[in-house]
Short mmCIF file of C-alpha atoms and ligand atoms in Angstrom, two decimals:
data_model
loop_
_atom_site.label_atom_id
_atom_site.label_comp_id
_atom_site.label_asym_id
_atom_site.label_seq_id
_atom_site.Cartn_x
_atom_site.Cartn_y
_atom_site.Cartn_z
CA MET A 1 121.70 95.64 100.24
CA SER A 2 121.89 94.05 103.68
CA LEU A 3 120.12 94.83 106.92
CA ASP A 4 122.23 96.11 109.81
CA LEU A 5 121.38 93.24 112.09
CA ASP A 6 123.84 91.69 114.44
CA LYS A 7 123.77 88.01 115.42
CA ARG A 8 121.76 88.67 118.56
CA GLN A 9 119.08 90.62 116.71
CA ARG A 10 118.78 87.95 114.03
CA ALA A 11 118.44 85.28 116.71
CA MET A 12 115.79 87.35 118.46
CA LEU A 13 113.76 87.75 115.28
CA ARG A 14 114.11 84.04 114.53
CA GLU A 15 112.81 83.30 117.99
CA MET A 16 109.79 85.52 117.33
CA GLY A 17 109.15 83.58 114.16
CA VAL A 18 109.81 86.78 112.28
CA ARG A 19 110.87 86.63 108.66
CA LEU A 20 113.22 89.41 107.68
CA TRP A 21 111.83 91.88 105.22
CA GLN A 22 113.84 94.22 103.14
CA PRO A 23 112.34 97.05 101.13
CA PRO A 24 112.82 96.72 97.39
CA ALA A 25 115.32 99.21 96.05
CA PRO A 26 113.21 102.15 94.89
CA ALA A 27 113.66 103.41 91.37
CA ALA A 28 115.93 106.43 91.53
CA ASP A 29 113.27 108.70 90.07
CA GLN A 30 110.70 107.64 92.70
CA VAL A 31 112.60 108.69 95.77
CA ALA A 32 112.90 112.28 96.78
CA PRO A 33 116.33 113.12 98.15
CA GLU A 34 114.95 113.75 101.62
CA VAL A 35 113.14 110.41 101.68
CA ALA A 36 115.00 107.41 102.98
CA THR A 37 113.66 103.86 102.96
CA ASN A 38 113.36 102.55 106.44
CA LYS A 39 115.19 99.54 107.70
CA ILE A 40 112.46 97.10 108.45
CA ALA A 41 112.39 94.71 111.37
CA ALA A 42 115.88 95.77 112.19
CA GLY A 43 117.61 96.85 115.34
CA ALA A 44 115.77 98.99 117.79
CA HIS A 45 112.24 98.75 116.34
CA ALA A 46 112.15 95.00 116.32
CA GLU A 47 113.86 94.80 119.67
CA ARG A 48 111.39 97.19 121.28
CA ALA A 49 108.56 95.34 119.61
CA LYS A 50 109.74 92.00 120.89
CA ALA A 51 110.21 93.26 124.42
CA ARG A 52 106.69 94.63 124.44
CA LEU A 53 105.15 91.68 122.60
CA ASP A 54 106.57 89.37 125.21
CA ALA A 55 105.04 91.49 127.92
CA GLU A 56 101.56 91.06 126.46
CA SER A 57 99.14 88.82 128.30
CA ALA A 58 96.25 87.16 126.50
CA PRO A 59 92.98 88.79 127.45
CA ALA A 60 89.83 88.33 125.40
CA ARG A 61 88.77 90.53 122.50
CA HIS A 62 88.53 94.20 123.41
CA ALA A 63 89.66 93.26 126.89
CA PRO A 64 89.89 96.38 129.00
CA ALA A 65 93.29 97.50 130.20
CA ALA A 66 94.08 97.38 133.90
CA PRO A 67 91.32 99.33 135.64
CA ALA A 68 93.80 101.60 137.39
CA ALA A 69 95.00 102.87 134.02
CA LEU A 70 91.50 103.65 132.83
CA PRO A 71 89.57 106.79 133.51
CA SER A 72 86.04 106.05 134.58
CA ALA A 73 83.28 106.87 132.16
CA ARG A 74 82.20 109.66 134.49
CA ALA A 75 85.69 111.14 134.62
CA VAL A 76 85.74 111.58 130.85
CA PRO A 77 82.79 113.68 129.78
CA ALA A 78 81.80 113.06 126.18
CA PRO A 79 82.23 116.08 123.94
CA ALA A 80 78.91 117.86 123.50
CA ALA A 81 78.86 116.99 119.79
CA THR A 82 78.83 113.28 120.50
CA ARG A 83 76.80 113.13 123.72
CA PRO A 84 73.80 110.92 123.03
CA ALA A 85 70.41 112.56 122.92
CA PRO A 86 67.24 110.55 122.65
CA GLY A 87 66.06 109.42 119.26
CA LEU A 88 67.60 108.28 116.03
CA GLN A 89 67.92 110.36 112.90
CA PRO A 90 68.36 109.42 109.26
CA SER A 91 71.93 108.95 108.09
CA ALA A 92 73.72 112.01 106.80
CA THR A 93 73.20 112.67 103.12
CA GLY A 94 75.96 113.51 100.68
CA VAL A 95 78.66 111.63 102.60
CA ASP A 96 80.22 110.75 99.24
CA ARG A 97 80.89 114.44 98.57
CA MET A 98 82.04 115.51 102.02
CA ASP A 99 85.48 116.88 102.71
CA TRP A 100 87.44 115.67 105.73
CA PRO A 101 86.10 118.13 108.34
CA ALA A 102 82.52 117.58 107.15
CA LEU A 103 83.02 113.84 107.35
CA GLN A 104 84.44 114.12 110.87
CA ALA A 105 81.45 116.22 111.89
CA ALA A 106 79.01 113.79 110.28
CA VAL A 107 80.48 110.87 112.20
CA ALA A 108 80.60 112.83 115.46
CA GLY A 109 76.93 113.69 115.14
CA CYS A 110 75.73 110.40 113.65
CA ARG A 111 72.51 109.06 115.15
CA ALA A 112 71.65 106.65 112.38
CA CYS A 113 71.64 103.49 114.47
CA ALA A 114 71.07 102.51 118.06
CA LEU A 115 74.77 102.47 118.88
CA CYS A 116 74.56 106.22 119.33
CA GLU A 117 72.44 105.63 122.43
CA SER A 118 75.12 103.72 124.31
CA ARG A 119 78.34 105.26 123.06
CA GLN A 120 80.42 107.72 125.03
CA ASN A 121 82.29 108.95 121.98
CA THR A 122 82.39 108.28 118.30
CA VAL A 123 85.74 106.98 117.10
CA PHE A 124 86.57 108.50 113.74
CA GLY A 125 90.19 107.37 113.59
CA ILE A 126 93.68 108.61 114.27
CA GLY A 127 96.43 109.79 111.99
CA PRO A 128 99.07 112.46 111.61
CA ALA A 129 98.33 116.15 111.57
CA ALA A 130 96.94 117.43 108.30
CA ALA A 131 96.64 120.75 106.57
CA GLU A 132 93.47 122.56 107.63
CA GLY A 133 90.45 121.15 105.87
CA ALA A 134 92.39 118.30 104.29
CA ALA A 135 92.71 114.63 105.09
CA PRO A 136 96.08 113.54 106.43
CA GLN A 137 98.48 112.25 103.81
CA VAL A 138 99.16 108.64 104.64
CA ASP A 139 100.63 105.57 102.98
CA TRP A 140 98.77 103.00 105.08
CA LEU A 141 95.19 102.77 106.25
CA ILE A 142 94.53 100.22 108.96
CA VAL A 143 90.94 99.12 109.44
CA GLY A 144 89.80 97.27 112.55
CA GLU A 145 86.37 96.15 113.63
CA ALA A 146 84.79 98.50 116.13
CA PRO A 147 85.72 100.50 119.20
CA GLY A 148 85.83 98.62 122.47
CA GLU A 149 85.38 100.04 125.94
CA ASN A 150 88.73 101.84 126.07
CA GLU A 151 88.32 103.27 122.59
CA ASP A 152 84.79 104.43 123.38
CA LEU A 153 86.10 106.31 126.41
CA ALA A 154 89.15 107.73 124.66
CA GLY A 155 87.53 108.47 121.29
CA GLU A 156 90.56 106.85 119.65
CA PRO A 157 90.90 103.44 118.00
CA PHE A 158 93.03 100.62 119.34
CA VAL A 159 94.09 102.05 122.68
CA GLY A 160 93.52 98.89 124.76
CA GLN A 161 95.59 95.71 124.95
CA ALA A 162 94.96 94.84 121.31
CA GLY A 163 96.03 98.34 120.38
CA LYS A 164 99.28 97.98 122.28
CA LEU A 165 100.04 94.84 120.34
CA LEU A 166 99.15 96.60 117.09
CA ASP A 167 101.43 99.53 117.98
CA ASN A 168 104.29 97.13 118.72
CA MET A 169 103.82 95.31 115.44
CA LEU A 170 103.74 98.62 113.60
CA LEU A 171 106.90 99.79 115.38
CA ALA A 172 108.64 96.72 114.02
CA THR A 173 107.78 97.93 110.52
CA GLY A 174 108.99 101.45 111.26
CA LEU A 175 105.54 102.98 111.74
CA GLN A 176 104.33 105.02 114.68
CA ARG A 177 100.74 105.99 115.29
CA GLY A 178 100.49 109.71 114.71
CA SER A 179 98.21 112.38 116.06
CA ASP A 180 98.08 116.14 116.05
CA ALA A 181 100.09 116.16 119.27
CA SER A 182 102.55 113.37 118.63
CA VAL A 183 106.16 113.94 117.74
CA PRO A 184 107.46 111.21 115.45
CA ARG A 185 110.36 109.30 116.95
CA ALA A 186 113.59 109.35 115.00
CA GLY A 187 113.55 106.79 112.23
CA LEU A 188 109.80 106.17 112.42
CA SER A 189 107.11 107.19 109.98
CA THR A 190 103.64 108.34 111.06
CA SER A 191 102.26 107.85 107.59
CA LEU A 192 99.28 105.76 108.64
CA PHE A 193 95.67 106.27 109.61
CA ILE A 194 93.88 103.84 111.90
CA THR A 195 90.12 103.45 111.91
CA ASN A 196 87.38 100.85 112.27
CA VAL A 197 84.45 99.54 110.28
CA LEU A 198 82.11 100.81 113.00
CA LYS A 199 82.65 104.25 114.46
CA CYS A 200 80.68 103.48 117.64
CA ARG A 201 81.11 100.78 120.23
CA PRO A 202 78.68 97.85 120.14
CA PRO A 203 77.42 97.38 123.70
CA ALA A 204 79.30 94.74 125.69
CA ASN A 205 81.69 94.42 122.74
CA ARG A 206 79.32 92.19 120.84
CA ASN A 207 79.97 91.60 117.16
CA PRO A 208 78.85 94.31 114.77
CA ASP A 209 75.39 93.78 113.41
CA PRO A 210 75.10 93.72 109.56
CA ALA A 211 72.71 96.69 109.67
CA GLU A 212 75.22 98.69 111.73
CA VAL A 213 78.00 97.82 109.29
CA ALA A 214 75.80 98.95 106.40
CA GLN A 215 74.99 102.25 108.16
CA CYS A 216 78.65 102.99 108.81
CA GLU A 217 79.97 101.84 105.45
CA PRO A 218 79.68 105.19 103.62
CA TYR A 219 81.93 106.77 106.28
CA LEU A 220 84.71 104.23 105.74
CA LYS A 221 84.33 104.49 101.99
CA ARG A 222 84.67 108.26 102.11
CA GLN A 223 87.68 107.98 104.44
CA VAL A 224 89.36 105.78 101.83
CA GLU A 225 88.47 108.18 99.01
CA LEU A 226 89.87 111.17 100.89
CA LEU A 227 92.91 109.52 102.40
CA GLN A 228 93.90 107.76 99.17
CA PRO A 229 96.19 105.36 101.00
CA LYS A 230 98.68 103.26 99.09
CA MET A 231 97.60 100.17 100.99
CA ILE A 232 94.83 99.10 103.33
CA LEU A 233 95.48 96.56 106.06
CA ALA A 234 92.22 94.87 107.04
CA LEU A 235 92.40 93.44 110.55
CA GLY A 236 89.96 90.65 111.29
CA LYS A 237 86.95 89.25 109.55
CA PHE A 238 84.63 92.24 109.84
CA ALA A 239 87.14 94.56 108.20
CA ALA A 240 87.95 91.98 105.54
CA GLN A 241 84.30 91.24 104.79
CA SER A 242 83.33 94.86 104.73
CA LEU A 243 86.12 95.85 102.33
CA LEU A 244 85.96 92.79 100.09
CA GLN A 245 82.22 92.20 99.84
CA ASP A 246 82.07 93.63 96.32
CA SER A 247 85.21 91.99 95.00
CA VAL A 248 85.31 88.53 96.60
CA PRO A 249 82.22 86.40 95.94
CA GLU A 250 80.62 85.04 99.11
CA VAL A 251 83.38 86.52 101.22
CA GLN A 252 81.32 85.85 104.38
CA LYS A 253 81.80 82.13 103.82
CA ILE A 254 85.57 82.30 103.41
CA PRO A 255 87.70 81.79 106.52
CA LEU A 256 89.96 84.73 107.29
CA GLY A 257 93.04 82.55 106.87
CA LYS A 258 92.14 81.97 103.22
CA LEU A 259 91.85 85.70 102.54
CA ARG A 260 95.40 86.25 103.77
CA GLY A 261 98.50 86.05 101.63
CA GLN A 262 97.11 87.83 98.58
CA VAL A 263 96.55 91.40 97.55
CA HIS A 264 92.88 92.30 97.14
CA ARG A 265 91.44 95.64 96.03
CA TYR A 266 88.98 98.13 97.48
CA LEU A 267 88.18 101.15 95.33
CA GLY A 268 91.36 100.35 93.44
CA VAL A 269 93.50 100.42 96.61
CA PRO A 270 95.49 97.26 97.45
CA VAL A 271 94.11 95.46 100.50
CA VAL A 272 96.06 93.01 102.66
CA VAL A 273 94.11 90.93 105.16
CA SER A 274 95.49 89.91 108.52
CA TYR A 275 94.41 88.66 111.91
CA HIS A 276 92.81 90.99 114.39
CA PRO A 277 95.28 91.86 117.15
CA ALA A 278 92.77 90.84 119.82
CA TYR A 279 92.77 87.36 118.27
CA LEU A 280 96.58 87.38 118.26
CA LEU A 281 96.57 88.09 121.99
CA ARG A 282 94.84 84.74 122.42
CA SER A 283 96.68 82.89 119.65
CA GLN A 284 100.32 83.68 120.07
CA SER A 285 101.29 81.06 117.49
CA ASP A 286 99.67 83.09 114.72
CA LYS A 287 101.80 86.17 115.42
CA ALA A 288 104.39 84.90 112.94
CA LYS A 289 101.66 84.73 110.28
CA ALA A 290 100.62 88.25 111.14
CA TRP A 291 104.21 89.29 110.65
CA ASP A 292 104.14 87.65 107.22
CA ASP A 293 101.06 89.75 106.46
CA LEU A 294 102.91 92.91 107.48
CA CYS A 295 105.79 91.88 105.22
CA LEU A 296 103.33 91.52 102.36
CA ALA A 297 101.84 94.92 103.21
CA MET A 298 105.30 96.47 103.25
CA SER A 299 106.13 94.97 99.89
CA VAL A 300 102.96 96.60 98.51
CA ALA A 301 103.57 99.97 100.18
CA PRO A 302 107.01 100.28 101.76
CA THR A 303 107.04 102.44 104.85
CA VAL A 304 109.26 105.41 104.30
CA VAL A 305 110.68 107.81 106.82
CA ARG A 306 110.74 111.41 105.84
CA SER A 307 113.63 113.14 107.53
CA ALA A 308 112.74 116.25 109.48
N1 LIG B 401 89.32 96.37 118.29
C1 LIG B 401 89.05 96.98 117.10
O1 LIG B 401 88.73 96.33 116.12
N2 LIG B 401 89.14 98.29 117.06
C2 LIG B 401 89.49 99.04 118.09
O2 LIG B 401 89.56 100.24 117.94
C3 LIG B 401 89.77 98.39 119.30
C4 LIG B 401 89.69 97.06 119.37
#
Protein backbone atom coordinates (compact mmCIF):
# COMPACT_ATOMS: atom_id res chain seq x y z
CA MET A 1 0.00 0.00 0.00
CA SER A 2 1.35 3.47 -0.73
CA LEU A 3 0.44 6.87 0.63
CA ASP A 4 -1.11 9.36 -1.78
CA LEU A 5 1.64 11.90 -1.40
CA ASP A 6 2.93 13.97 -4.24
CA LYS A 7 6.53 15.16 -4.49
CA ARG A 8 5.77 18.50 -2.89
CA GLN A 9 4.06 16.93 0.12
CA ARG A 10 6.90 14.48 0.63
CA ALA A 11 9.41 17.33 0.46
CA MET A 12 7.35 19.31 2.96
CA LEU A 13 7.25 16.42 5.41
CA ARG A 14 10.98 15.84 4.97
CA GLU A 15 11.56 19.48 5.75
CA MET A 16 9.53 19.12 8.95
CA GLY A 17 11.70 16.18 9.90
CA VAL A 18 8.59 14.05 9.67
CA ARG A 19 8.93 10.33 9.10
CA LEU A 20 6.11 8.88 7.06
CA TRP A 21 3.88 6.50 8.90
CA GLN A 22 1.59 4.02 7.32
CA PRO A 23 -1.04 2.08 9.22
CA PRO A 24 -0.50 -1.66 9.23
CA ALA A 25 -3.00 -3.48 7.07
CA PRO A 26 -5.76 -4.50 9.47
CA ALA A 27 -6.81 -8.12 9.57
CA ALA A 28 -9.94 -8.44 7.47
CA ASP A 29 -11.98 -9.65 10.42
CA GLN A 30 -10.98 -6.64 12.55
CA VAL A 31 -12.31 -3.92 10.31
CA ALA A 32 -15.97 -3.17 10.07
CA PRO A 33 -17.05 -2.34 6.53
CA GLU A 34 -17.84 1.24 7.47
CA VAL A 35 -14.43 1.75 9.08
CA ALA A 36 -11.61 2.95 6.89
CA THR A 37 -8.01 3.32 8.03
CA ASN A 38 -6.91 6.88 7.80
CA LYS A 39 -4.08 8.04 5.65
CA ILE A 40 -1.57 9.31 8.12
CA ALA A 41 0.64 12.34 7.67
CA ALA A 42 -0.64 12.61 4.16
CA GLY A 43 -1.99 15.42 2.09
CA ALA A 44 -4.20 17.97 3.69
CA HIS A 45 -3.71 17.04 7.36
CA ALA A 46 0.03 17.24 7.26
CA GLU A 47 -0.06 20.33 5.10
CA ARG A 48 -2.43 22.13 7.46
CA ALA A 49 -0.35 20.97 10.38
CA LYS A 50 2.84 22.27 8.87
CA ALA A 51 1.34 25.62 8.00
CA ARG A 52 0.13 26.05 11.55
CA LEU A 53 3.26 24.61 13.16
CA ASP A 54 5.33 27.13 11.28
CA ALA A 55 3.11 29.90 12.54
CA GLU A 56 3.79 28.96 16.16
CA SER A 57 6.01 31.23 18.19
CA ALA A 58 7.91 29.95 21.20
CA PRO A 59 6.38 31.24 24.40
CA ALA A 60 7.11 29.68 27.76
CA ARG A 61 5.15 26.83 29.32
CA HIS A 62 1.45 27.55 29.63
CA ALA A 63 2.11 30.89 27.99
CA PRO A 64 -1.15 32.77 27.65
CA ALA A 65 -2.50 33.42 24.19
CA ALA A 66 -2.65 36.98 22.90
CA PRO A 67 -4.58 38.96 25.51
CA ALA A 68 -7.07 40.22 22.94
CA ALA A 69 -8.17 36.66 22.27
CA LEU A 70 -8.71 35.91 25.93
CA PRO A 71 -11.80 36.67 27.92
CA SER A 72 -10.97 38.26 31.23
CA ALA A 73 -11.51 36.19 34.34
CA ARG A 74 -14.39 38.49 35.24
CA ALA A 75 -16.03 38.05 31.85
CA VAL A 76 -16.23 34.29 32.32
CA PRO A 77 -18.12 33.51 35.50
CA ALA A 78 -17.23 30.13 36.93
CA PRO A 79 -20.11 27.68 36.97
CA ALA A 80 -21.71 27.60 40.41
CA ALA A 81 -20.60 23.99 40.92
CA THR A 82 -16.94 24.90 40.65
CA ARG A 83 -16.91 28.38 42.22
CA PRO A 84 -14.53 28.23 45.16
CA ALA A 85 -16.00 28.50 48.62
CA PRO A 86 -13.84 28.78 51.68
CA GLY A 87 -12.43 25.66 53.24
CA LEU A 88 -11.16 22.32 52.10
CA GLN A 89 -13.05 19.06 52.31
CA PRO A 90 -11.90 15.45 52.32
CA SER A 91 -11.52 13.84 48.91
CA ALA A 92 -14.56 12.14 47.48
CA THR A 93 -14.96 8.53 48.52
CA GLY A 94 -15.77 5.69 46.16
CA VAL A 95 -14.14 7.32 43.13
CA ASP A 96 -13.12 3.84 42.00
CA ARG A 97 -16.79 2.87 41.63
CA MET A 98 -18.12 6.06 40.08
CA ASP A 99 -19.69 6.20 36.66
CA TRP A 100 -18.77 8.98 34.24
CA PRO A 101 -21.32 11.60 35.35
CA ALA A 102 -20.54 10.95 39.02
CA LEU A 103 -16.85 11.29 38.30
CA GLN A 104 -17.42 14.57 36.44
CA ALA A 105 -19.44 15.87 39.37
CA ALA A 106 -16.80 14.75 41.88
CA VAL A 107 -14.08 16.61 40.00
CA ALA A 108 -16.26 19.71 39.55
CA GLY A 109 -16.92 19.85 43.27
CA CYS A 110 -13.49 18.72 44.48
CA ARG A 111 -12.11 20.72 47.39
CA ALA A 112 -9.48 18.24 48.49
CA CYS A 113 -6.47 20.49 48.04
CA ALA A 114 -5.70 24.18 48.08
CA LEU A 115 -5.88 24.49 44.30
CA CYS A 116 -9.63 24.74 44.65
CA GLU A 117 -9.16 28.13 46.30
CA SER A 118 -7.49 29.74 43.30
CA ARG A 119 -9.09 27.97 40.35
CA GLN A 120 -11.76 29.49 38.16
CA ASN A 121 -12.88 26.15 36.79
CA THR A 122 -11.98 22.53 37.15
CA VAL A 123 -10.76 20.96 33.93
CA PHE A 124 -12.10 17.43 33.64
CA GLY A 125 -11.13 16.85 30.02
CA ILE A 126 -12.56 16.98 26.54
CA GLY A 127 -13.72 14.28 24.19
CA PRO A 128 -16.47 13.39 21.77
CA ALA A 129 -20.11 13.23 22.70
CA ALA A 130 -21.12 10.12 24.59
CA ALA A 131 -24.31 8.25 25.30
CA GLU A 132 -26.03 9.64 28.39
CA GLY A 133 -24.37 8.39 31.54
CA ALA A 134 -21.52 6.72 29.68
CA ALA A 135 -17.93 7.68 29.06
CA PRO A 136 -17.08 8.61 25.49
CA GLN A 137 -15.74 5.77 23.39
CA VAL A 138 -12.22 6.69 22.41
CA ASP A 139 -9.12 5.03 21.02
CA TRP A 140 -6.60 7.51 22.44
CA LEU A 141 -6.30 9.18 25.81
CA ILE A 142 -3.90 12.09 25.96
CA VAL A 143 -2.66 13.13 29.39
CA GLY A 144 -0.97 16.46 30.00
CA GLU A 145 0.24 18.06 33.19
CA ALA A 146 -2.20 20.62 34.55
CA PRO A 147 -4.44 23.41 33.31
CA GLY A 148 -2.77 26.74 32.67
CA GLU A 149 -4.39 30.15 32.72
CA ASN A 150 -6.35 29.71 29.49
CA GLU A 151 -7.53 26.25 30.44
CA ASP A 152 -8.58 27.45 33.89
CA LEU A 153 -10.71 30.15 32.28
CA ALA A 154 -12.15 27.92 29.58
CA GLY A 155 -12.60 24.77 31.67
CA GLU A 156 -11.01 22.83 28.81
CA PRO A 157 -7.52 21.34 28.52
CA PHE A 158 -4.90 22.53 26.08
CA VAL A 159 -6.59 25.61 24.66
CA GLY A 160 -3.54 27.93 24.76
CA GLN A 161 -0.48 28.02 22.52
CA ALA A 162 0.66 24.55 23.59
CA GLY A 163 -2.83 23.29 22.85
CA LYS A 164 -2.74 24.74 19.35
CA LEU A 165 0.48 22.90 18.69
CA LEU A 166 -1.02 19.70 20.10
CA ASP A 167 -4.10 20.10 17.89
CA ASN A 168 -1.89 20.57 14.83
CA MET A 169 0.16 17.50 15.63
CA LEU A 170 -3.02 15.50 16.14
CA LEU A 171 -4.44 16.76 12.84
CA ALA A 172 -1.37 15.36 11.13
CA THR A 173 -2.31 11.95 12.52
CA GLY A 174 -5.93 12.30 11.42
CA LEU A 175 -7.32 13.17 14.84
CA GLN A 176 -9.50 16.13 15.75
CA ARG A 177 -10.34 17.16 19.28
CA GLY A 178 -14.00 16.41 19.80
CA SER A 179 -16.64 17.91 22.02
CA ASP A 180 -20.39 17.69 22.36
CA ALA A 181 -20.70 20.60 19.94
CA SER A 182 -17.99 19.79 17.44
CA VAL A 183 -18.67 18.38 14.01
CA PRO A 184 -15.86 16.09 12.89
CA ARG A 185 -14.18 17.29 9.72
CA ALA A 186 -14.25 14.92 6.78
CA GLY A 187 -11.52 12.33 7.06
CA LEU A 188 -10.74 13.07 10.71
CA SER A 189 -11.48 10.97 13.75
CA THR A 190 -12.54 12.44 17.10
CA SER A 191 -11.76 9.24 18.91
CA LEU A 192 -9.62 10.80 21.60
CA PHE A 193 -10.02 12.22 25.07
CA ILE A 194 -7.67 14.88 26.41
CA THR A 195 -7.11 15.43 30.10
CA ASN A 196 -4.42 16.31 32.63
CA VAL A 197 -2.85 14.82 35.72
CA LEU A 198 -4.18 17.76 37.74
CA LYS A 199 -7.73 18.94 37.20
CA CYS A 200 -7.08 22.39 38.68
CA ARG A 201 -4.57 25.05 37.75
CA PRO A 202 -1.53 25.46 40.01
CA PRO A 203 -1.23 29.19 40.76
CA ALA A 204 1.18 31.04 38.49
CA ASN A 205 1.58 27.82 36.50
CA ARG A 206 4.04 26.40 38.98
CA ASN A 207 4.84 22.70 38.80
CA PRO A 208 2.33 20.33 40.38
CA ASP A 209 3.11 19.49 43.95
CA PRO A 210 3.43 15.73 44.76
CA ALA A 211 0.57 16.00 47.27
CA GLU A 212 -1.67 17.57 44.62
CA VAL A 213 -0.78 14.83 42.14
CA ALA A 214 -1.61 12.21 44.77
CA GLN A 215 -4.98 13.87 45.51
CA CYS A 216 -5.93 13.97 41.85
CA GLU A 217 -4.62 10.53 40.93
CA PRO A 218 -7.83 8.57 41.64
CA TYR A 219 -9.68 10.79 39.14
CA LEU A 220 -7.24 10.03 36.33
CA LYS A 221 -7.24 6.35 37.23
CA ARG A 222 -11.02 6.21 37.07
CA GLN A 223 -11.03 8.11 33.77
CA VAL A 224 -8.75 5.43 32.33
CA GLU A 225 -10.92 2.63 33.72
CA LEU A 226 -14.08 4.12 32.25
CA LEU A 227 -12.67 5.29 28.94
CA GLN A 228 -10.75 2.07 28.31
CA PRO A 229 -8.58 3.70 25.66
CA LYS A 230 -6.48 1.58 23.34
CA MET A 231 -3.47 3.79 24.00
CA ILE A 232 -2.43 6.55 26.36
CA LEU A 233 -0.10 9.30 25.21
CA ALA A 234 1.66 10.82 28.21
CA LEU A 235 2.86 14.35 27.49
CA GLY A 236 5.71 15.58 29.66
CA LYS A 237 7.35 14.35 32.79
CA PHE A 238 4.45 14.79 35.21
CA ALA A 239 2.13 12.68 33.07
CA ALA A 240 4.84 10.09 32.49
CA GLN A 241 5.79 9.89 36.16
CA SER A 242 2.23 9.76 37.32
CA LEU A 243 1.27 6.95 34.94
CA LEU A 244 4.47 4.93 35.23
CA GLN A 245 5.24 5.23 38.94
CA ASP A 246 4.06 1.68 39.64
CA SER A 247 5.63 0.05 36.62
CA VAL A 248 8.97 1.81 36.12
CA PRO A 249 11.28 1.70 39.15
CA GLU A 250 12.50 5.14 40.23
CA VAL A 251 10.77 6.76 37.29
CA GLN A 252 11.32 10.20 38.87
CA LYS A 253 15.05 9.81 38.28
CA ILE A 254 14.74 8.87 34.61
CA PRO A 255 14.95 11.68 32.06
CA LEU A 256 11.87 11.96 29.87
CA GLY A 257 13.92 11.24 26.76
CA LYS A 258 14.77 7.80 28.12
CA LEU A 259 11.12 6.95 28.69
CA ARG A 260 10.33 7.65 25.05
CA GLY A 261 10.52 5.11 22.26
CA GLN A 262 9.01 2.18 24.13
CA VAL A 263 5.54 1.03 25.02
CA HIS A 264 4.84 1.08 28.76
CA ARG A 265 1.65 0.00 30.51
CA TYR A 266 -0.82 1.62 32.88
CA LEU A 267 -3.66 -0.57 34.13
CA GLY A 268 -2.88 -2.83 31.19
CA VAL A 269 -3.25 0.01 28.65
CA PRO A 270 -0.25 0.75 26.40
CA VAL A 271 1.42 4.06 27.26
CA VAL A 272 3.63 6.06 24.91
CA VAL A 273 5.63 8.93 26.39
CA SER A 274 6.37 12.12 24.51
CA TYR A 275 7.45 15.69 25.07
CA HIS A 276 5.04 18.22 26.43
CA PRO A 277 3.87 20.57 23.67
CA ALA A 278 4.84 23.61 25.74
CA TYR A 279 8.40 22.28 25.76
CA LEU A 280 8.21 21.75 22.00
CA LEU A 281 7.26 25.39 21.54
CA ARG A 282 10.65 26.25 23.01
CA SER A 283 12.59 23.36 21.47
CA GLN A 284 11.62 23.23 17.85
CA SER A 285 14.34 20.70 17.10
CA ASP A 286 12.58 18.07 19.18
CA LYS A 287 9.37 18.29 17.15
CA ALA A 288 10.67 15.56 14.85
CA LYS A 289 11.14 13.31 17.89
CA ALA A 290 7.62 14.10 19.00
CA TRP A 291 6.45 13.06 15.56
CA ASP A 292 8.31 9.77 16.01
CA ASP A 293 6.41 9.32 19.27
CA LEU A 294 3.11 9.90 17.47
CA CYS A 295 4.15 7.33 14.87
CA LEU A 296 4.80 4.86 17.67
CA ALA A 297 1.43 5.70 19.22
CA MET A 298 -0.28 5.18 15.87
CA SER A 299 1.40 1.83 15.42
CA VAL A 300 0.01 0.81 18.83
CA ALA A 301 -3.49 2.18 18.18
CA PRO A 302 -4.06 3.25 14.59
CA THR A 303 -6.41 6.18 14.26
CA VAL A 304 -9.44 5.16 12.30
CA VAL A 305 -12.05 7.32 10.68
CA ARG A 306 -15.58 6.13 10.95
CA SER A 307 -17.55 7.31 7.95
CA ALA A 308 -20.74 9.18 8.73
N1 LIG B 1 -0.42 22.25 29.66
C1 LIG B 1 -0.94 21.08 30.12
O1 LIG B 1 -0.21 20.19 30.53
N2 LIG B 1 -2.25 20.95 30.10
C2 LIG B 1 -3.07 21.88 29.66
O2 LIG B 1 -4.27 21.65 29.68
C3 LIG B 1 -2.52 23.07 29.18
C4 LIG B 1 -1.19 23.24 29.18
